[in-house]
Coordinates of C-alpha atoms in Angstrom, one line a residue:
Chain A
X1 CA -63.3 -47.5 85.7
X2 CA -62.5 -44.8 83.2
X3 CA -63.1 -41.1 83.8
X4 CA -66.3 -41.4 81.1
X5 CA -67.8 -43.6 83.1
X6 CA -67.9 -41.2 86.1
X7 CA -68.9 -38.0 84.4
X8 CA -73.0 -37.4 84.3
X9 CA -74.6 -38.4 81.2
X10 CA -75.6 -35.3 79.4
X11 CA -76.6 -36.5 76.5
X12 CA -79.1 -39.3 76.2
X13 CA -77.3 -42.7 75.0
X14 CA -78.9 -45.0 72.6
X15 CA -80.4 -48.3 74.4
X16 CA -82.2 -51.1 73.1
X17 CA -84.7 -52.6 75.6
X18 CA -84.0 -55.1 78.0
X19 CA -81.2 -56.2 76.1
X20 CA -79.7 -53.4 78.2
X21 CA -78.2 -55.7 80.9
X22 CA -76.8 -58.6 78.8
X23 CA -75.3 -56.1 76.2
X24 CA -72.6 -55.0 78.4
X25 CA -71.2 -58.9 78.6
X26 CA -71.0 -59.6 74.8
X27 CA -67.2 -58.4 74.7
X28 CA -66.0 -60.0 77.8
X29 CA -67.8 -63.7 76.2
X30 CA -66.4 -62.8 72.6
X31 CA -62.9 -62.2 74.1
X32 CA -62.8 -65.8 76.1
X33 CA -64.4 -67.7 73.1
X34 CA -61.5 -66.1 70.6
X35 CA -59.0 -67.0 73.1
X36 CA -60.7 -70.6 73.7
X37 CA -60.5 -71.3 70.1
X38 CA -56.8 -69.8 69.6
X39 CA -55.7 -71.9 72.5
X40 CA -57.7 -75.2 71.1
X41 CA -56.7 -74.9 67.4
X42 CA -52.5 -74.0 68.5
X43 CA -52.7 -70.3 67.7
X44 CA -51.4 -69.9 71.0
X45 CA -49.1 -72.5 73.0
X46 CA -50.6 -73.1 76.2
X47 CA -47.3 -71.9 77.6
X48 CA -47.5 -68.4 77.0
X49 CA -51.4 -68.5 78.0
X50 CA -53.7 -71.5 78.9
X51 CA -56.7 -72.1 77.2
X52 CA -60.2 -70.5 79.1
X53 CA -61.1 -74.0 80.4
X54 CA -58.0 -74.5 81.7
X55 CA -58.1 -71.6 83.8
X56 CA -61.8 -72.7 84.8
X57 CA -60.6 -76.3 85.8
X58 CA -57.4 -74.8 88.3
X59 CA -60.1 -72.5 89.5
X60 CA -62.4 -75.8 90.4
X61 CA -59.7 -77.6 91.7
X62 CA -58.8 -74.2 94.0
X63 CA -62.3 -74.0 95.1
X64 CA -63.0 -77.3 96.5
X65 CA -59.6 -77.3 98.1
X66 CA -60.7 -74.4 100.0
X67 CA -57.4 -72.3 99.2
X68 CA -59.6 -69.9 96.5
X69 CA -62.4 -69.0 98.7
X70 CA -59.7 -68.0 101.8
X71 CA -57.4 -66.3 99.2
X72 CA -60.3 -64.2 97.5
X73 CA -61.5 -63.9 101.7
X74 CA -58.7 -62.0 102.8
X75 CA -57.7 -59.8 99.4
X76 CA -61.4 -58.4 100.1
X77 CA -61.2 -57.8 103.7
X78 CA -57.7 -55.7 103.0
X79 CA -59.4 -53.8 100.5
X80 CA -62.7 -53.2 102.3
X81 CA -60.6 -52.4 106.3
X82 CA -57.8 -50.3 103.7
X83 CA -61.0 -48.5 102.2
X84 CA -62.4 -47.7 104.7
X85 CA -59.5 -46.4 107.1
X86 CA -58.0 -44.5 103.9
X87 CA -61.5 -43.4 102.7
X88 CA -62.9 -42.3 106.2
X89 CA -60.0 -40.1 107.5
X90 CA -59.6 -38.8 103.4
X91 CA -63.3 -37.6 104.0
X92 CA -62.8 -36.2 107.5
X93 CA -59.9 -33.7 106.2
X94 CA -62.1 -32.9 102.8
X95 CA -64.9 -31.8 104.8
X96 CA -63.0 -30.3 107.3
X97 CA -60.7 -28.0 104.7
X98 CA -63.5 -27.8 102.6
X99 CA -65.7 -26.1 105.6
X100 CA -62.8 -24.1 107.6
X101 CA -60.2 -21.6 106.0
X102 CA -58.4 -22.5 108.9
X103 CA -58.0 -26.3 108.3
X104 CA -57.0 -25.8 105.0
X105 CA -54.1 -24.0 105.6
X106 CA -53.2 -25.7 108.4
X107 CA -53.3 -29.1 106.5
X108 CA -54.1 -28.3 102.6
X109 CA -50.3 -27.9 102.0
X110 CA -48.6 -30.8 103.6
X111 CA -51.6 -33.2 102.2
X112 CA -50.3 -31.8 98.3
X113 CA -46.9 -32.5 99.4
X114 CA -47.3 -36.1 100.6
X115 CA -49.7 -36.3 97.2
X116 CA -47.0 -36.3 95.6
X117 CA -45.2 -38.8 96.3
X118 CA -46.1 -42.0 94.6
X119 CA -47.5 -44.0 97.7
X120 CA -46.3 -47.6 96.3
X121 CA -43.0 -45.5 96.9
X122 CA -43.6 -46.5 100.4
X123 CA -43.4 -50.4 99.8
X124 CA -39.8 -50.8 101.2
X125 CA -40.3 -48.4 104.1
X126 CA -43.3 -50.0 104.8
X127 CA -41.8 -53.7 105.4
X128 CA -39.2 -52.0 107.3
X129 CA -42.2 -50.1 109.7
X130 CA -44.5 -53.2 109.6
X131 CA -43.0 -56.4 108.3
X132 CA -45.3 -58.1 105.8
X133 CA -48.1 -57.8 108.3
X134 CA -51.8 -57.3 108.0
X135 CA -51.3 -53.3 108.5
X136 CA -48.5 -53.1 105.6
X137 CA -51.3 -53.5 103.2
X138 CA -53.9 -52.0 105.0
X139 CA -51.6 -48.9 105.3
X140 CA -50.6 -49.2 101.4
X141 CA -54.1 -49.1 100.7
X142 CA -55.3 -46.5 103.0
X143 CA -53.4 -44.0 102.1
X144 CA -53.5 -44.7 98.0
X145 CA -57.6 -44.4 98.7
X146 CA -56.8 -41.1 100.7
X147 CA -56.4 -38.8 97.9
X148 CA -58.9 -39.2 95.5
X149 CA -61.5 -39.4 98.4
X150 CA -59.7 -36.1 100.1
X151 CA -59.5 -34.2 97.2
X152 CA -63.1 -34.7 95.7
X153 CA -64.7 -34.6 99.1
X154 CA -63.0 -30.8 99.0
X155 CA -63.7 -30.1 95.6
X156 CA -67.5 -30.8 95.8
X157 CA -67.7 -28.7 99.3
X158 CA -66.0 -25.9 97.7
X159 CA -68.0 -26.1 94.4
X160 CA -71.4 -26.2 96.1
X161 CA -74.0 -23.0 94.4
X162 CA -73.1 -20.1 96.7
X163 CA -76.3 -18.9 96.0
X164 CA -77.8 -22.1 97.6
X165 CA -75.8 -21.4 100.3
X166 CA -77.3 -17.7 100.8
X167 CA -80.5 -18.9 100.6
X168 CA -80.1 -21.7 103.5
X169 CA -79.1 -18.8 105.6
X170 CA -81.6 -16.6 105.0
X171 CA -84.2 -19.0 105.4
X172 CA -82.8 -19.3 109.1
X173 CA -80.8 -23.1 109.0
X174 CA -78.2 -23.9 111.4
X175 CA -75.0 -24.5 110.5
X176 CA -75.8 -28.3 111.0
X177 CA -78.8 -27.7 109.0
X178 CA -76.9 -26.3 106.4
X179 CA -74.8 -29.3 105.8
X180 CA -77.0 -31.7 106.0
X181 CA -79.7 -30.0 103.7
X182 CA -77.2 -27.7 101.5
X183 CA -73.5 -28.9 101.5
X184 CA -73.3 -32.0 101.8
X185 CA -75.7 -33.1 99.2
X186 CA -74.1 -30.6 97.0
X187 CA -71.0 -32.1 97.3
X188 CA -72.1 -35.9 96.9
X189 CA -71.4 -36.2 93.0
X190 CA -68.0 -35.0 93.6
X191 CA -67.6 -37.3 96.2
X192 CA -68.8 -40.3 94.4
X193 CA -66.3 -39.6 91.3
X194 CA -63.6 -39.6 93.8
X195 CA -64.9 -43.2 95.7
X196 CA -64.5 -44.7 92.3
X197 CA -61.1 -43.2 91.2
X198 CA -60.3 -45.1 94.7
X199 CA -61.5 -48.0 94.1
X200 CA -59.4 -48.5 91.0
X201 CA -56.5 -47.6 93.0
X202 CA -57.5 -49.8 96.2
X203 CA -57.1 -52.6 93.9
X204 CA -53.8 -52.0 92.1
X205 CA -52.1 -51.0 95.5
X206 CA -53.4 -54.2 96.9
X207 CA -52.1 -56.1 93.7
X208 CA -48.5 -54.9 94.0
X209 CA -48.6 -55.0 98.1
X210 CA -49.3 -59.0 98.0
X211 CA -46.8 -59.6 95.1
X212 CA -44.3 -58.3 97.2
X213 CA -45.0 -58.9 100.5
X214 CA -47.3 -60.9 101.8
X215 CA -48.1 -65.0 102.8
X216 CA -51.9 -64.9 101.9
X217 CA -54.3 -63.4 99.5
X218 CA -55.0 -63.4 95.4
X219 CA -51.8 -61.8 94.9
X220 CA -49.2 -64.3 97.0
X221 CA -52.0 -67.2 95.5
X222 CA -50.3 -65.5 91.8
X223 CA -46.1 -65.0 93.3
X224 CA -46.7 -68.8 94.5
X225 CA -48.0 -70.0 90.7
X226 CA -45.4 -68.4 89.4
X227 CA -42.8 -69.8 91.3
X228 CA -44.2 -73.5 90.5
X229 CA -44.7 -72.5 86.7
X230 CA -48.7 -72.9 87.3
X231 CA -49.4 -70.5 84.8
X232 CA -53.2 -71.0 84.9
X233 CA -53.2 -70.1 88.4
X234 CA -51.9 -66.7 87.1
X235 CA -54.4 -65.9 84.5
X236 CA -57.0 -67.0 87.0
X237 CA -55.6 -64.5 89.9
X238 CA -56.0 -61.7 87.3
X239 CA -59.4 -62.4 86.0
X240 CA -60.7 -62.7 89.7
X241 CA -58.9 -59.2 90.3
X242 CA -61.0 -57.7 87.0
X243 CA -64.0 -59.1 88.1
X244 CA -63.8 -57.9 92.2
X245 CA -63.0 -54.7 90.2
X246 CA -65.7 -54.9 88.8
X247 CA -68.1 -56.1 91.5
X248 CA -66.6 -52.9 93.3
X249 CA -67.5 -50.1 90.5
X250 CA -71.4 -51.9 90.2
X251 CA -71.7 -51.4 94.0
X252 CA -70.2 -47.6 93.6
X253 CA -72.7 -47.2 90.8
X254 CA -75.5 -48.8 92.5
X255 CA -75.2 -46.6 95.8
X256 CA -74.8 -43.8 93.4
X257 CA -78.2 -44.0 91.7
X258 CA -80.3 -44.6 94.8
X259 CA -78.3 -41.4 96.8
X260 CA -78.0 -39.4 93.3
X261 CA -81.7 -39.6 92.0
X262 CA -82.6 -35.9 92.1
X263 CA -79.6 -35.6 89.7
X264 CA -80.8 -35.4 85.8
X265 CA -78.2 -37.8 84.8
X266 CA -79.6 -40.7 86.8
X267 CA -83.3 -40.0 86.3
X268 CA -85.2 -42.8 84.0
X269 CA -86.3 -40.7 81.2
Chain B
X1 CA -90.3 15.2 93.8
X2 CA -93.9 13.6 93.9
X3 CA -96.2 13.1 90.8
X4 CA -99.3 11.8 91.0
X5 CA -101.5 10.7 88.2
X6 CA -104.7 10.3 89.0
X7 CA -107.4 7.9 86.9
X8 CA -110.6 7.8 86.8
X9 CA -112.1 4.8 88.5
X10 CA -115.2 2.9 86.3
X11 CA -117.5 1.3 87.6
X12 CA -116.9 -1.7 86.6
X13 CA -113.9 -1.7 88.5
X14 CA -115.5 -0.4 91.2
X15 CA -118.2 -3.7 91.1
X16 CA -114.9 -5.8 90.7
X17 CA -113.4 -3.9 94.2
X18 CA -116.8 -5.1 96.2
X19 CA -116.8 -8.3 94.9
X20 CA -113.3 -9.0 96.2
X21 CA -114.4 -7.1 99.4
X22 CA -115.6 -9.6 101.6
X23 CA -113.0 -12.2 101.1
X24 CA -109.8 -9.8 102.0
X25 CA -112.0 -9.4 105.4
X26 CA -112.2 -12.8 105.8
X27 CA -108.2 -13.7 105.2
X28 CA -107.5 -10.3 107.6
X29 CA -109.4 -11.9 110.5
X30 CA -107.5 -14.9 110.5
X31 CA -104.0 -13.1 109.9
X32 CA -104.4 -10.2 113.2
X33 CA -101.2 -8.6 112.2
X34 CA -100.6 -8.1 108.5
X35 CA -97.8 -6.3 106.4
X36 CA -95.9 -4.5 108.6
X37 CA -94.5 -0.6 107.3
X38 CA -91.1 0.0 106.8
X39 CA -89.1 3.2 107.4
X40 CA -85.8 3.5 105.5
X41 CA -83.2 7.1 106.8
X42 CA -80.6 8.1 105.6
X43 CA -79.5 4.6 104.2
X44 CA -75.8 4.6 102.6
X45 CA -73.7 1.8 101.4
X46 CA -70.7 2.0 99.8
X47 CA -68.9 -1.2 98.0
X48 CA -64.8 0.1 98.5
X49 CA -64.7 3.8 96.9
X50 CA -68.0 2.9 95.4
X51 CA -70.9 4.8 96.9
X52 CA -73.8 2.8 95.7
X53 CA -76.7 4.4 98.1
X54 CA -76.1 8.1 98.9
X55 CA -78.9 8.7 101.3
X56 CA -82.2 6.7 100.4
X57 CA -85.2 8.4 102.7
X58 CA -88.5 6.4 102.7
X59 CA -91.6 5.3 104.3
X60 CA -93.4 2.6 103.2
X61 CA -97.1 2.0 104.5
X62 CA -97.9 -1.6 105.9
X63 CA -99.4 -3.6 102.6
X64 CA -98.4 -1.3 99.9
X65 CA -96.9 -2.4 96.7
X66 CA -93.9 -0.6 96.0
X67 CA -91.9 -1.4 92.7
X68 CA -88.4 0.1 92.2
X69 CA -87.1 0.5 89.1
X70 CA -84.0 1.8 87.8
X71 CA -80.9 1.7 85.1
X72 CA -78.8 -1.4 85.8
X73 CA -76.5 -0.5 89.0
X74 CA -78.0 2.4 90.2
X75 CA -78.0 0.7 93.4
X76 CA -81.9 -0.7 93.6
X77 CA -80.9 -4.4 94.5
X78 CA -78.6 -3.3 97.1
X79 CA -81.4 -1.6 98.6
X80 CA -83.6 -4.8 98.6
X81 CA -80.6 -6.7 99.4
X82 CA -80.4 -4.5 102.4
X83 CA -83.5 -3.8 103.2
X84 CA -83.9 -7.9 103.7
X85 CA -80.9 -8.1 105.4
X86 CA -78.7 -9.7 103.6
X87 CA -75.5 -7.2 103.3
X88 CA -74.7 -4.8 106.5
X89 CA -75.5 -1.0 106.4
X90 CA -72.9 1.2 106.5
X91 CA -75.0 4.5 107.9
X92 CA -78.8 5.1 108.2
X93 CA -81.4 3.0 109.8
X94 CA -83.9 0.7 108.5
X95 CA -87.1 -0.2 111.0
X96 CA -90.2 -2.2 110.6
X97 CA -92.3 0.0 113.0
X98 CA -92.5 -3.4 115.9
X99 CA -89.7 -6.1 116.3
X100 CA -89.8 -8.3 112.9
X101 CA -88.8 -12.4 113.3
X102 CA -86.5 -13.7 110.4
X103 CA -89.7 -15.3 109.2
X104 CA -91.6 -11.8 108.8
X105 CA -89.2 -10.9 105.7
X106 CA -88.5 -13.0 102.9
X107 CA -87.1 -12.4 99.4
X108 CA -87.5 -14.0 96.1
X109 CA -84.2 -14.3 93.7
X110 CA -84.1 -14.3 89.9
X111 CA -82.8 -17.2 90.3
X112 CA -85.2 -19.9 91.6
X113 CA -82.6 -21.4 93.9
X114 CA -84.1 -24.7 94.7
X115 CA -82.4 -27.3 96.6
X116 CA -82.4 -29.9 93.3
X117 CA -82.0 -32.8 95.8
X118 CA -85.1 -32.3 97.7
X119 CA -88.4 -32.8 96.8
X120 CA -91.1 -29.5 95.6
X121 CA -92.4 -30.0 98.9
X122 CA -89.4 -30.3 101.0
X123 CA -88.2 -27.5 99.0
X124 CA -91.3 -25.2 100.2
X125 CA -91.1 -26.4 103.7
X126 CA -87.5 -25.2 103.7
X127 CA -89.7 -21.8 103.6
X128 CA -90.8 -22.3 107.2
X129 CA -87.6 -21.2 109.1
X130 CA -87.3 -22.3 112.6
X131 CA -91.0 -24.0 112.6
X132 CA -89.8 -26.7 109.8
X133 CA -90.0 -29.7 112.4
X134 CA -93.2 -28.7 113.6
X135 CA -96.3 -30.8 112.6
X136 CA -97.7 -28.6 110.7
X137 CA -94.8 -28.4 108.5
X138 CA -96.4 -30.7 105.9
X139 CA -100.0 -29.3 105.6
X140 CA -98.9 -25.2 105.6
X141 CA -96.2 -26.4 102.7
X142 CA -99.1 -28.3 100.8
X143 CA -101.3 -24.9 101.8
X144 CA -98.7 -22.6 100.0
X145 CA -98.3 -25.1 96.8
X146 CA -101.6 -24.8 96.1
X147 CA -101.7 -21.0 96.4
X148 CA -99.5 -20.8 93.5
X149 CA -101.4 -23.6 91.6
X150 CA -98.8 -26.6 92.0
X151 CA -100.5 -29.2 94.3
X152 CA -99.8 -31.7 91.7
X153 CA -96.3 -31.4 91.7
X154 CA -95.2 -31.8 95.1
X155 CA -93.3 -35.2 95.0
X156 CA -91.4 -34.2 91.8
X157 CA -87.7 -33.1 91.6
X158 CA -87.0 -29.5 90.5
X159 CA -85.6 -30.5 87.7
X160 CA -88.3 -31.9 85.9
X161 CA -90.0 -28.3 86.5
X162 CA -89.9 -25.5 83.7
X163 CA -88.7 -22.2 84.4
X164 CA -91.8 -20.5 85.6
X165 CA -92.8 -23.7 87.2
X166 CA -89.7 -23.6 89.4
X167 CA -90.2 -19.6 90.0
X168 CA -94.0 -20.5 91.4
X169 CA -91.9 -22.9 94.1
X170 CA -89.5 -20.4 95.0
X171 CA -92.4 -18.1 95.9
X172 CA -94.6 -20.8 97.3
X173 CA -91.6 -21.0 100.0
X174 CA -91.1 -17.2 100.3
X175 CA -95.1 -17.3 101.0
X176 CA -95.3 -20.4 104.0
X177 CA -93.7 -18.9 106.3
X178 CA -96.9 -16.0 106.2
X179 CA -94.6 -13.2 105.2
X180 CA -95.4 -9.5 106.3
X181 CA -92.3 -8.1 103.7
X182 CA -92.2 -9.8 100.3
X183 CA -88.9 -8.8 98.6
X184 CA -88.7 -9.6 95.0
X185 CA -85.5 -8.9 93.4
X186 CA -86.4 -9.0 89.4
X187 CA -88.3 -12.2 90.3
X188 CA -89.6 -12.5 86.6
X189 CA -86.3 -11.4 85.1
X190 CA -85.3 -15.0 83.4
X191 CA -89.0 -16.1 82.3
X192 CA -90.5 -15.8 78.6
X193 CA -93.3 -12.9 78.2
X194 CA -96.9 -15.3 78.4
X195 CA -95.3 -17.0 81.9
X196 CA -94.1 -13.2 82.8
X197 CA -97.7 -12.0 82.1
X198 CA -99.4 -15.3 84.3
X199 CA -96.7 -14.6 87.0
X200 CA -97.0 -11.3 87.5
X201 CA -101.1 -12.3 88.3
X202 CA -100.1 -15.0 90.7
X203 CA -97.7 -12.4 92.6
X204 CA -100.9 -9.5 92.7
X205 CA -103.1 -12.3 94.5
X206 CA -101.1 -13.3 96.5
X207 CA -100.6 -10.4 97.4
X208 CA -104.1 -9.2 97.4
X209 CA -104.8 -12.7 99.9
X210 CA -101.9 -11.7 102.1
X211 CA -101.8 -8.4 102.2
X212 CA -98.2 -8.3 103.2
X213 CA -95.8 -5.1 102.1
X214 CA -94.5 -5.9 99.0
X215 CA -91.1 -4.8 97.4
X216 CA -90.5 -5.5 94.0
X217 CA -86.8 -4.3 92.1
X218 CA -87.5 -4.7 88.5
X219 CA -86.2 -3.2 84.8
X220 CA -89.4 -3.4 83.4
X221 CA -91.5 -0.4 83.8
X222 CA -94.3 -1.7 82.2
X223 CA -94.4 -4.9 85.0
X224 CA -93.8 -2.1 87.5
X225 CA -96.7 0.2 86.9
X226 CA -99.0 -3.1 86.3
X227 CA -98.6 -4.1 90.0
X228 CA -97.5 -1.6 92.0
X229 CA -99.3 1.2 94.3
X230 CA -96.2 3.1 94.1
X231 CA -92.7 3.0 92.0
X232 CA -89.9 4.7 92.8
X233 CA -87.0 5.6 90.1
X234 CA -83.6 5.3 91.7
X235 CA -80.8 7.3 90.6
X236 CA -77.7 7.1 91.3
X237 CA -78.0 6.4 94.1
X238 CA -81.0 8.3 95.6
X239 CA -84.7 8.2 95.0
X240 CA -85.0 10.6 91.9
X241 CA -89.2 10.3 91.1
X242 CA -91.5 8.7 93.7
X243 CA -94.6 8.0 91.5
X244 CA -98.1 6.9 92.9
X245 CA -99.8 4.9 90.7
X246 CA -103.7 5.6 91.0
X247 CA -104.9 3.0 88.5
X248 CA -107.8 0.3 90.3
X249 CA -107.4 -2.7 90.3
X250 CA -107.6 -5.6 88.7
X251 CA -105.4 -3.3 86.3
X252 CA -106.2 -4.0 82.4
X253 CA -102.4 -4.8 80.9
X254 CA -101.5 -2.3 77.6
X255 CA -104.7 0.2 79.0
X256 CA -103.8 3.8 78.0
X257 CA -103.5 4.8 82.0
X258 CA -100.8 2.6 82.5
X259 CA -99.0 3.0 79.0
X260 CA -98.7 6.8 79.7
X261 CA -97.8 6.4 83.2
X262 CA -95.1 3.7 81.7
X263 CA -94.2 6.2 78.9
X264 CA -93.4 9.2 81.1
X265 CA -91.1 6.9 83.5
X266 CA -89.4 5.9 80.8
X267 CA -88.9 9.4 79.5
X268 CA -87.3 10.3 83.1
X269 CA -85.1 7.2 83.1
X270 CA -83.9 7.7 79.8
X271 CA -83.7 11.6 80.0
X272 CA -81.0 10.8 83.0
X273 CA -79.4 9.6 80.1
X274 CA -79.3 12.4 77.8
X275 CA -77.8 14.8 80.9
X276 CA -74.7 12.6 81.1

């Protein structure tokens, strides 16, 4: 996810029919055949990084023993529960300070303080609260997805046309009205640049919090490699994490063009 | 201070005024109660030490078209802005002869202010106030897109629309709720001359169909004596010239009636200037 990626298109980019899909994969393939072909020919010892079919044939071998499948299983249901906690209650106090002056200084400048602090700061207070239990990661994750989600959520609220705003109320809406027909849509593209600065950091929270502490999921699958010098178990541990990644931004992107379709950036021109 | 200019009326605008006739009947039997008057005294409003509106006096008859027009913050949009509702009066009184609902006054913005994520219709059925889930909600929107010519569009986002385009939705919602006060704050302000000119025809039908009292803050005298019955010159403050404009209608755009009438506005406006 880069911060290009999330801004509208304003300008129109150049696209070649149908290849439109496919195009986006010819780096990725180009990268694994270079790498296949330095690790085949001795460019690079097999030591320092195994060779693409390598990494394939541990991830066969982790698949039918089941262990992959479980691993992969329980990284995604602590990102999704984390995401969801963190993103949920991140939302509730952006809409909340976003729509009350009272809320926001209530809240707005204990959030920026706690902000602050770098939330993988947490880990060893975190094992000490929670062991390396289930809600250690979830709570590492949570609240690393908190601010992006909090912070946009406000920012689009408070950015909505005020002019828009004026004209809801003179055309008689409720407050509920309002929201549902003014604000809130107003505020979605905001809130969908912050969902996918979260995702990026739901994944690299997760990452660190099962290196460290944990007796399941991708990243204790990688600590255990490690330990037994199973360095293709490694490389395949990281390439699942960049494509979940991955699978994560396409379903951001996805929801983002059905919700966002009035927006100029997402209409098919 | 009250000048009149009185024109001769031809006949062919007099064969034009029969023609029309029978179909303003016909839209006034369906509608019982039409535009309603409006009585302004004594109307102040001050923003901090700034005294914009020093003591505005007027009556408006029910159905007239009455164009204000003055130098750039003399105070006319706060009037419209007030007399709509919008900001709170500090003294005076503003009455609409009977009890008004919300959906009896309406105003139209430069801007357009469309709701870009919802639909041309949805964004004239936000037009409807209080009666927006009602079944009819559908249908009267359709109604009013058509009255300003853009049936065809109603499933398109607003921001495939061009300017005047857009301006045509905003006033389809300011007309679906069946309007008795139209306030138009320099509605035409942002569009290029030819869609100015077309505009400025759509808003006289309308108006002409309705028959609700219309109130139309502008810069351009020329637009103003084109439509209105009546234009007042605000200065500083106050109502300096109250002008009736006798001209029939249809009115014939750049006819030497109007351009005088425009010409000697002007020279007031601009002779303001010359005292200061």
């Amino acid at each position: 996810m880069s911060l290009i990626d999330s801004l509208p298109r304003v300008a129109r980019p150049l696209r070649l029919p149908r290849a439109d899909g496919l195009i986006q994969w010819i780096v990725p393939l180009a990268i694994i055949v270079i790498w296949q072909i330095a690790c085949v020919t001795g460019l690079v010892p097999t030591r320092v990084l195994p060779a693409p079919s390598d990494v394939a044939l541990a991830g066969w071998k982790l698949l039918l023993s089941g262990e992959l499948v479980r691993n992969i299983w329980v990284s995604f249901w602590r990102a999704s529960i984390g995401f969801l906690i963190g993103g949920s209650i991140g939302f509730a106090f952006g809409l909340a300070n976003g729509l009350s002056q009272l809320s926001a200084k209530l809240t707005d400048t204990t959030l920026q303080m706690v902000r602050n602090v770098p939330h993988l700061a947490l880990i060893p207070l975190v094992i000490l609260w929670f062991g390396i239990d289930e809600s250690a990661k979830l709570f590492l994750v949570a609240l690393g997805v908190f601010f992006p989600i909090y912070l946009n959520t406000l920012h689009g609220i408070r950015t909505v046309d005020p002019q828009l705003i004026e004209m809801g109320r003179i055309y008689g809406m409720s407050d509920g009205e309002l929201f549902r027909r003014v604000i809130f849509p107003g505020a979605l593209p905001s809130i969908f640049v912050g969902i996918r600065f979260a995702l990026g950091i739901m994944w690299l929270t997760l990452i660190v919090a099962e290196t460290i502490a944990a007796s399941s999921g991708l990243g204790y699958m990688a600590m255990q490699a490690r330990e037994f010098m199973l360095i293709d178990v490694v490389v395949l541990s990281i390439l699942i994490y960049a494509l979940l990644g991955k699978l994560a931004d396409s379903a951001s992107r996805l929801l983002e063009r059905l919700t966002l379709a009035w927006h100029p950036a997402f209409q098919k021109r | 201070m009250q000048t009149a200019l009185l024109l001769p009326e031809t006949e062919r605008d007099q064969r034009q005024r029969t023609r029309i006739a029978p179909q303003a009947r016909r839209v006034r039997e369906d509608r019982p109660a039409l535009g309603l008057p409006l009585t302004i005294r004594n109307l102040r409003k001050s923003f901090g030490d700034n005294e914009v509106l020093r003591g505005i006096d007027l009556h408006i008859p029910a159905g007239q078209f009455v164009a204000i027009v003055g130098k750039s913050g003399c105070g006319k949009s706060t009037l419209l802005r007030l007399i709509a509702g919008l900001d709170k009066i500090d003294a005076g009184a503003i009455s609409f002869g009977e009890a008004a609902r919300p959906e009896d006054i309406r105003v139209m913005f430069q801007e357009p202010r469309l709701l870009p994520w919802a639909r041309v219709l949805s964004n004239v059925e936000v037009g409807l106030g209080r009666d927006r889930a009602s079944l009819d909600a559908h249908p009267r929107a359709e109604h009013a897109l058509t009255e300003v010519g853009l049936a065809d569009k109603r499933d398109q986002w607003p921001s495939v629309l061009s300017g005047g385009q857009k301006q045509r939705v905003a006033l389809a919602r300011a007309l679906v709720s069946q309007p008795r006060v139209l306030a138009f704050d320099e509605p035409l302000g942002a569009l290029d001359a030819l869609t100015r000119i077309s505009m400025q025809r759509l808003l006289e039908r309308v108006w002409r169909d309705q028959g609700f009292t219309a109130i139309l803050v502008t810069h351009d005298v020329a637009e103003a004596v084109a439509l209105a019955d009546r234009v007042l010159v605000i200065e500083e403050g106050r109502i300096a010239h109250d002008v009736t404009v006798h001209a029939p209608r249809p009115r014939e755009r750049g006819s030497v009636e109007l351009a005088s009438l425009e010409g000697s506005i002007l020279r007031h406006l601009l002779s303001a200037d010359d005292r200061t």
